[in-house]
Amino acid sequence: MRAVTISPEPPPSGPTASVDVVLPCLDEAAALPWVLRRIPPGWRALIVDNGSTDGSHHIARELGATVVRETQRGFGAACHAGLTAATAEVVCFCDCDASLDPSDLVPFVDEIRAGAADLVLGRRRPQGRGAWPPHARAGNAALSLLLRRRTGLRLRDLGPLRAARREELLALDLTDRRSGYPLEMVVRAADAGWRITEHDVPYTPRTGASKVTGTWRGTFQAVRDMSRVLQEPPAREQEPPAREGMTR
């Protein structure tokens, strides 16, 4: 099992954050100040540095974030390193490129804590030209259709903004370490009987160049990774997440 290194400084909000926000990071120095300013009070930002060469991890520490270093390249590797380093009851995920606002996660967390959903996803609504390139949008639509056929879920987006309970996420035993990680989370959650909801969130042009959806090649790689996830047989049956005072 790969070890991750966590920066020694405590979270800015105190010894125990109410929510951990996992932010995969690869050369996002220009976006980090805005993103970290948008983390809600009392929450902890977990910046997972995935091999940055622009000083992102130094900037993140200076701005009060906890930094996790993950040497294995891949979006899934970074996300999972953040999840395993998290300690809060509720864990959120958000891109670190300023295309999504971490403060939009507040109602997601409220819904999780209220027991109204087990996994909440952000449905991206593009704001301005260039926010969501046509090839990336087409790939997302195709995957959403395949997901519906595989699980019955009628989701419009498989975006990175999401929230769930930490222990239940770990119990999904996610294995993809590339671009298929976000989809694998949804597929395994659906197989386990989770209640999955989605809410509209603004999606703005990112800061800097995208490593995935900014090119046809990156989009093709992501679609290929996710298609492979959809071809996997259902994981072993799991009991749906239990909630006190609630029946399913």
Short mmCIF file of C-alpha atoms in Angstrom, two decimals:
data_model
loop_
_atom_site.label_atom_id
_atom_site.label_comp_id
_atom_site.label_asym_id
_atom_site.label_seq_id
_atom_site.Cartn_x
_atom_site.Cartn_y
_atom_site.Cartn_z
CA MET A 1 0.00 0.00 0.00
CA ARG A 2 1.39 3.37 -1.03
CA ALA A 3 2.20 5.79 1.76
CA VAL A 4 1.27 9.43 1.43
CA THR A 5 2.97 12.31 3.16
CA ILE A 6 0.81 14.83 4.92
CA SER A 7 2.12 18.26 5.80
CA PRO A 8 2.54 18.66 9.56
CA GLU A 9 0.69 21.95 9.94
CA PRO A 10 -2.84 21.62 11.48
CA PRO A 11 -5.95 22.54 9.51
CA PRO A 12 -6.62 26.29 9.57
CA SER A 13 -10.04 25.81 11.19
CA GLY A 14 -8.79 23.83 14.18
CA PRO A 15 -7.73 20.31 15.08
CA THR A 16 -10.87 18.68 13.65
CA ALA A 17 -12.42 19.97 10.43
CA SER A 18 -16.14 19.36 9.94
CA VAL A 19 -15.63 18.58 6.24
CA ASP A 20 -12.57 17.66 4.20
CA VAL A 21 -12.37 18.90 0.61
CA VAL A 22 -10.07 16.83 -1.61
CA LEU A 23 -8.49 18.96 -4.35
CA PRO A 24 -6.31 17.03 -6.85
CA CYS A 25 -3.58 19.39 -7.99
CA LEU A 26 -1.13 19.32 -10.90
CA ASP A 27 0.46 22.70 -11.66
CA GLU A 28 -2.42 24.86 -10.45
CA ALA A 29 -0.43 27.69 -8.86
CA ALA A 30 -2.44 30.38 -10.66
CA ALA A 31 -5.81 29.00 -9.54
CA LEU A 32 -4.99 28.04 -5.95
CA PRO A 33 -5.48 31.45 -4.25
CA TRP A 34 -9.04 31.81 -5.59
CA VAL A 35 -9.95 28.18 -4.92
CA LEU A 36 -8.70 28.17 -1.33
CA ARG A 37 -10.43 31.46 -0.54
CA ARG A 38 -13.71 29.78 -1.50
CA ILE A 39 -13.37 26.90 0.99
CA PRO A 40 -16.22 27.35 3.54
CA PRO A 41 -15.22 28.29 7.11
CA GLY A 42 -14.55 25.29 9.33
CA TRP A 43 -13.76 23.02 6.40
CA ARG A 44 -10.28 21.72 5.57
CA ALA A 45 -8.69 21.91 2.13
CA LEU A 46 -6.66 18.80 1.28
CA ILE A 47 -4.46 19.69 -1.67
CA VAL A 48 -3.17 16.50 -3.27
CA ASP A 49 -0.06 17.44 -5.20
CA ASN A 50 0.36 15.00 -8.09
CA GLY A 51 3.80 16.03 -9.25
CA SER A 52 3.52 19.79 -9.72
CA THR A 53 6.58 21.69 -10.92
CA ASP A 54 5.19 25.22 -10.48
CA GLY A 55 5.39 25.42 -6.69
CA SER A 56 1.71 24.59 -6.14
CA HIS A 57 2.39 22.73 -2.90
CA HIS A 58 4.32 25.67 -1.44
CA ILE A 59 1.52 28.09 -2.31
CA ALA A 60 -1.08 25.74 -0.83
CA ARG A 61 0.79 25.49 2.47
CA GLU A 62 1.28 29.25 2.64
CA LEU A 63 -2.47 29.69 2.18
CA GLY A 64 -3.24 27.32 5.06
CA ALA A 65 -4.13 24.12 3.22
CA THR A 66 -3.01 20.65 4.23
CA VAL A 67 -0.85 19.15 1.49
CA VAL A 68 -0.74 15.48 0.54
CA ARG A 69 1.92 14.30 -1.90
CA GLU A 70 0.96 11.52 -4.32
CA THR A 71 3.73 10.31 -6.62
CA GLN A 72 1.61 8.01 -8.78
CA ARG A 73 0.30 10.11 -11.65
CA GLY A 74 -3.40 9.98 -12.37
CA PHE A 75 -6.59 11.77 -11.37
CA GLY A 76 -7.86 8.72 -9.52
CA ALA A 77 -4.56 8.27 -7.70
CA ALA A 78 -4.73 11.86 -6.46
CA CYS A 79 -8.39 11.62 -5.45
CA HIS A 80 -7.89 8.39 -3.54
CA ALA A 81 -4.80 9.68 -1.76
CA GLY A 82 -6.91 12.58 -0.55
CA LEU A 83 -9.71 10.28 0.54
CA THR A 84 -7.36 8.06 2.55
CA ALA A 85 -5.78 11.13 4.17
CA ALA A 86 -9.16 12.64 5.10
CA THR A 87 -10.45 12.37 8.66
CA ALA A 88 -13.76 14.26 8.57
CA GLU A 89 -17.09 12.46 8.52
CA VAL A 90 -18.02 14.04 5.19
CA VAL A 91 -15.58 14.27 2.28
CA CYS A 92 -16.02 16.44 -0.80
CA PHE A 93 -14.16 16.48 -4.10
CA CYS A 94 -13.54 19.50 -6.30
CA ASP A 95 -11.25 20.37 -9.19
CA CYS A 96 -8.42 22.73 -8.34
CA ASP A 97 -8.48 24.82 -11.53
CA ALA A 98 -11.06 27.48 -10.52
CA SER A 99 -13.69 26.10 -12.90
CA LEU A 100 -15.85 25.07 -9.94
CA ASP A 101 -16.54 26.93 -6.70
CA PRO A 102 -15.95 24.88 -3.53
CA SER A 103 -18.54 26.98 -1.68
CA ASP A 104 -21.21 25.40 -3.90
CA LEU A 105 -20.64 22.22 -1.91
CA VAL A 106 -22.43 23.57 1.17
CA PRO A 107 -25.93 22.36 0.17
CA PHE A 108 -24.40 19.03 -0.91
CA VAL A 109 -23.04 18.49 2.59
CA ASP A 110 -26.32 19.59 4.17
CA GLU A 111 -28.14 16.97 2.12
CA ILE A 112 -25.71 14.24 3.14
CA ARG A 113 -25.95 15.16 6.82
CA ALA A 114 -29.74 15.28 6.67
CA GLY A 115 -29.77 11.70 5.39
CA ALA A 116 -31.53 12.72 2.18
CA ALA A 117 -28.80 11.33 -0.08
CA ASP A 118 -25.68 9.19 0.13
CA LEU A 119 -23.81 10.76 -2.80
CA VAL A 120 -24.45 14.23 -4.20
CA LEU A 121 -23.02 15.28 -7.56
CA GLY A 122 -22.73 18.67 -9.24
CA ARG A 123 -24.32 18.98 -12.66
CA ARG A 124 -22.12 21.46 -14.50
CA ARG A 125 -23.86 24.42 -16.16
CA PRO A 126 -21.35 26.22 -18.43
CA GLN A 127 -20.90 29.94 -17.88
CA GLY A 128 -19.23 31.68 -20.81
CA ARG A 129 -17.41 30.46 -23.89
CA GLY A 130 -14.79 27.80 -23.46
CA ALA A 131 -16.06 26.53 -20.13
CA TRP A 132 -16.94 23.11 -21.49
CA PRO A 133 -15.48 22.22 -24.93
CA PRO A 134 -17.88 20.43 -27.32
CA HIS A 135 -15.79 17.25 -27.43
CA ALA A 136 -15.72 17.01 -23.64
CA ARG A 137 -19.46 17.61 -23.40
CA ALA A 138 -20.14 14.95 -26.04
CA GLY A 139 -17.98 12.44 -24.19
CA ASN A 140 -19.80 13.15 -20.94
CA ALA A 141 -23.21 12.71 -22.63
CA ALA A 142 -22.17 9.37 -24.11
CA LEU A 143 -20.91 8.11 -20.76
CA SER A 144 -24.10 9.26 -19.01
CA LEU A 145 -26.11 7.18 -21.47
CA LEU A 146 -23.91 4.14 -20.91
CA LEU A 147 -24.19 4.64 -17.16
CA ARG A 148 -27.99 4.67 -17.43
CA ARG A 149 -27.93 1.37 -19.31
CA ARG A 150 -25.56 -0.15 -16.78
CA THR A 151 -27.19 1.07 -13.55
CA GLY A 152 -30.53 2.71 -14.39
CA LEU A 153 -29.33 6.06 -13.01
CA ARG A 154 -30.61 9.07 -14.96
CA LEU A 155 -27.74 11.45 -14.35
CA ARG A 156 -26.93 14.33 -16.68
CA ASP A 157 -23.32 14.77 -15.65
CA LEU A 158 -20.38 12.88 -14.16
CA GLY A 159 -18.59 15.96 -12.94
CA PRO A 160 -15.93 16.15 -10.23
CA LEU A 161 -17.88 18.23 -7.67
CA ARG A 162 -19.36 15.77 -5.17
CA ALA A 163 -19.89 14.88 -1.51
CA ALA A 164 -20.39 11.69 0.52
CA ARG A 165 -19.49 10.16 3.88
CA ARG A 166 -15.85 9.14 4.20
CA GLU A 167 -16.26 5.67 5.70
CA GLU A 168 -18.83 4.67 3.11
CA LEU A 169 -16.63 5.91 0.27
CA LEU A 170 -13.73 3.85 1.58
CA ALA A 171 -16.01 0.81 1.79
CA LEU A 172 -16.64 1.04 -1.97
CA ASP A 173 -13.04 -0.16 -2.41
CA LEU A 174 -12.38 1.92 -5.51
CA THR A 175 -9.47 0.66 -7.60
CA ASP A 176 -9.21 2.90 -10.68
CA ARG A 177 -6.34 5.36 -10.43
CA ARG A 178 -6.83 7.19 -13.72
CA SER A 179 -9.72 9.08 -15.27
CA GLY A 180 -12.21 6.33 -14.49
CA TYR A 181 -12.21 7.05 -10.75
CA PRO A 182 -15.20 9.46 -10.68
CA LEU A 183 -17.35 7.09 -12.72
CA GLU A 184 -16.28 4.05 -10.71
CA MET A 185 -17.45 5.85 -7.57
CA VAL A 186 -20.90 6.36 -9.07
CA VAL A 187 -21.17 2.82 -10.48
CA ARG A 188 -20.17 1.13 -7.24
CA ALA A 189 -22.41 3.43 -5.22
CA ALA A 190 -25.33 2.53 -7.50
CA ASP A 191 -24.53 -1.19 -7.18
CA ALA A 192 -24.56 -0.76 -3.39
CA GLY A 193 -28.01 0.86 -3.44
CA TRP A 194 -26.93 4.39 -2.58
CA ARG A 195 -29.29 7.31 -3.06
CA ILE A 196 -27.58 9.52 -5.62
CA THR A 197 -28.72 13.04 -6.47
CA GLU A 198 -27.35 15.88 -8.60
CA HIS A 199 -27.72 19.65 -8.47
CA ASP A 200 -26.86 22.37 -10.95
CA VAL A 201 -23.60 24.25 -10.33
CA PRO A 202 -21.93 27.02 -12.38
CA TYR A 203 -19.01 25.85 -14.50
CA THR A 204 -16.62 28.56 -15.67
CA PRO A 205 -13.53 28.52 -17.92
CA ARG A 206 -10.66 27.02 -15.99
CA THR A 207 -7.40 28.73 -15.16
CA GLY A 208 -4.57 27.32 -17.29
CA ALA A 209 -4.64 24.39 -19.70
CA SER A 210 -6.69 21.28 -18.95
CA LYS A 211 -4.80 18.01 -18.59
CA VAL A 212 -7.85 15.98 -19.65
CA THR A 213 -10.77 17.67 -21.39
CA GLY A 214 -8.73 20.44 -22.98
CA THR A 215 -7.67 18.17 -25.84
CA TRP A 216 -9.24 15.47 -27.98
CA ARG A 217 -6.52 13.08 -26.86
CA GLY A 218 -7.19 13.76 -23.17
CA THR A 219 -10.92 13.38 -23.66
CA PHE A 220 -10.44 10.12 -25.56
CA GLN A 221 -8.25 8.75 -22.78
CA ALA A 222 -10.84 9.71 -20.16
CA VAL A 223 -13.69 8.12 -22.11
CA ARG A 224 -11.63 4.97 -22.61
CA ASP A 225 -10.86 4.72 -18.89
CA MET A 226 -14.48 5.24 -17.97
CA SER A 227 -15.76 2.81 -20.59
CA ARG A 228 -13.53 0.16 -19.07
CA VAL A 229 -15.15 0.81 -15.68
CA LEU A 230 -18.60 0.28 -17.18
CA GLN A 231 -17.55 -3.08 -18.57
CA GLU A 232 -16.59 -4.43 -15.17
CA PRO A 233 -19.05 -6.80 -13.48
CA PRO A 234 -20.94 -5.48 -10.45
CA ALA A 235 -18.92 -5.49 -7.25
CA ARG A 236 -19.95 -7.77 -4.44
CA GLU A 237 -23.31 -6.88 -3.01
CA GLN A 238 -23.11 -4.37 -0.19
CA GLU A 239 -25.67 -3.22 2.31
CA PRO A 240 -26.95 0.30 1.54
CA PRO A 241 -25.62 2.95 3.93
CA ALA A 242 -27.59 2.85 7.19
CA ARG A 243 -29.11 5.98 8.66
CA GLU A 244 -30.43 6.32 12.17
CA GLY A 245 -34.15 6.75 12.27
CA MET A 246 -34.53 5.97 8.56
CA THR A 247 -35.71 2.93 6.65
CA ARG A 248 -35.08 2.08 3.05
#
